[in-house]
Short mmCIF file of C-alpha atoms in Angstrom, two decimals:
data_model
loop_
_atom_site.label_atom_id
_atom_site.label_comp_id
_atom_site.label_asym_id
_atom_site.label_seq_id
_atom_site.Cartn_x
_atom_site.Cartn_y
_atom_site.Cartn_z
CA UNK Q 277 136.03 160.59 86.27
CA UNK Q 278 133.42 158.26 84.81
CA UNK Q 279 130.93 161.11 84.42
CA UNK Q 280 133.52 163.20 82.62
CA UNK Q 281 134.21 160.37 80.15
CA UNK Q 282 130.50 159.91 79.51
CA UNK Q 283 130.06 163.65 78.98
CA UNK Q 284 133.04 163.80 76.58
CA UNK Q 285 131.77 160.73 74.70
CA UNK Q 286 128.26 162.21 74.47
CA UNK Q 287 129.59 165.53 73.19
CA UNK Q 288 131.73 163.71 70.65
CA UNK Q 289 128.75 161.76 69.35
CA UNK Q 290 126.61 164.89 69.26
CA UNK Q 291 129.34 166.69 67.33
CA UNK Q 292 129.46 163.88 64.77
CA UNK Q 293 125.78 164.10 63.94
CA UNK Q 294 125.37 164.58 60.23
CA UNK Q 295 122.80 166.83 58.71
CA UNK Q 296 120.18 165.77 56.24
CA UNK Q 297 121.08 166.39 52.61
CA UNK Q 298 119.58 169.54 51.20
CA UNK Q 299 118.42 167.87 47.99
CA UNK Q 300 117.13 164.48 46.88
CA UNK Q 301 119.12 163.10 43.96
CA UNK Q 302 117.72 159.57 43.67
CA UNK Q 303 119.45 157.86 40.75
CA UNK Q 304 120.12 161.17 38.99
CA UNK Q 305 123.90 160.81 39.01
CA UNK Q 306 123.74 157.31 37.56
CA UNK Q 307 121.28 158.45 34.87
CA UNK Q 308 123.53 161.32 33.81
CA UNK Q 309 126.58 159.06 33.84
CA UNK Q 310 124.79 156.49 31.68
CA UNK Q 311 123.65 159.20 29.30
CA UNK Q 312 127.08 160.69 28.73
CA UNK Q 313 128.82 157.32 28.65
CA UNK Q 314 126.37 156.10 26.04
CA UNK Q 315 125.51 152.94 27.91
CA UNK Q 316 122.71 150.72 26.74
CA UNK Q 317 120.03 152.60 28.61
CA UNK Q 318 117.12 153.82 26.53
CA UNK Q 319 115.73 157.33 26.74
CA UNK Q 320 112.52 155.92 28.17
CA UNK Q 321 114.43 154.14 30.95
CA UNK Q 322 116.32 157.33 31.80
CA UNK Q 323 113.08 159.32 31.79
CA UNK Q 324 111.51 156.74 34.07
CA UNK Q 325 114.44 156.91 36.52
CA UNK Q 326 114.27 160.69 36.74
CA UNK Q 327 110.49 160.74 37.09
CA UNK Q 328 110.85 158.20 39.89
CA UNK Q 329 113.40 160.45 41.64
CA UNK Q 330 111.00 163.40 41.37
CA UNK Q 331 108.08 161.35 42.71
CA UNK Q 332 110.15 159.99 45.59
CA UNK Q 333 111.32 163.47 46.55
CA UNK Q 334 107.74 164.74 46.51
CA UNK Q 335 106.48 161.78 48.53
CA UNK Q 336 109.19 162.24 51.15
CA UNK Q 337 108.80 166.03 51.28
CA UNK Q 338 112.35 166.62 50.04
CA UNK Q 339 113.64 169.12 47.53
CA UNK Q 340 114.61 167.70 44.18
CA UNK Q 341 118.21 168.39 43.21
CA UNK Q 342 119.16 171.13 40.76
CA UNK Q 343 119.49 169.81 37.23
CA UNK Q 344 117.06 166.91 37.48
CA UNK Q 345 114.22 168.72 35.71
CA UNK Q 346 116.68 170.19 33.17
CA UNK Q 347 118.11 166.79 32.31
CA UNK Q 348 114.63 165.30 32.16
CA UNK Q 349 113.56 168.09 29.81
CA UNK Q 350 116.51 167.39 27.56
CA UNK Q 351 115.61 163.70 27.48
CA UNK Q 352 112.02 164.51 26.55
CA UNK Q 353 113.23 166.67 23.67
CA UNK Q 354 115.44 163.84 22.44
CA UNK Q 355 112.55 161.40 22.76
CA UNK Q 356 110.42 163.61 20.50
CA UNK Q 357 108.20 165.11 23.17
CA UNK Q 358 108.96 168.87 23.09
CA UNK Q 359 105.91 169.80 25.16
CA UNK Q 360 107.07 167.75 28.14
CA UNK Q 361 110.63 168.95 27.58
CA UNK Q 362 109.58 172.60 27.73
CA UNK Q 363 107.46 171.85 30.81
CA UNK Q 364 110.46 170.32 32.61
CA UNK Q 365 112.68 173.26 31.63
CA UNK Q 366 110.05 175.65 33.00
CA UNK Q 367 109.96 173.66 36.25
CA UNK Q 368 113.75 173.86 36.54
CA UNK Q 369 113.63 177.63 36.10
CA UNK Q 370 110.83 177.94 38.66
CA UNK Q 371 112.73 175.93 41.27
CA UNK Q 372 116.16 177.38 40.52
CA UNK Q 373 115.80 180.90 39.04
CA UNK Q 374 119.58 181.24 38.85
CA UNK Q 375 119.52 178.63 36.05
CA UNK Q 376 117.30 180.75 33.80
CA UNK Q 377 119.98 181.78 31.29
CA UNK Q 378 121.31 178.25 30.93
CA UNK Q 379 117.83 176.77 30.59
CA UNK Q 380 116.93 179.39 27.98
CA UNK Q 381 120.09 178.39 26.10
CA UNK Q 382 119.09 174.72 26.28
CA UNK Q 383 115.58 175.57 25.13
CA UNK Q 384 116.87 177.50 22.11
CA UNK Q 385 119.24 174.65 21.26
CA UNK Q 386 116.50 172.06 21.63
CA UNK Q 387 114.25 174.03 19.30
CA UNK Q 388 117.06 174.21 16.74
CA UNK Q 389 117.71 177.96 17.00
#
């Protein structure tokens, strides 16, 4: 009886094992929330947070979440750095080809088309 209980308990614990997240988000959600809420967070601070998330993902060998490079590109455009903005948009398209149409739309909007 004791062995059966141990086996059931072990199987239950094994069944509860969670999987690793597919993407690394870092503080991305908080940065986007702050941006849309208009909190007192400067563009430079938001850029720094997203760059930190990208660096952490790279250092830990994780995939950066969809949208991080796109949001970072948008922030660079707003900060007056269109070259870095376009570079981040290109990176988003390279990592997530399904976002190409949306990123092209953002790029046209950022360039004032």
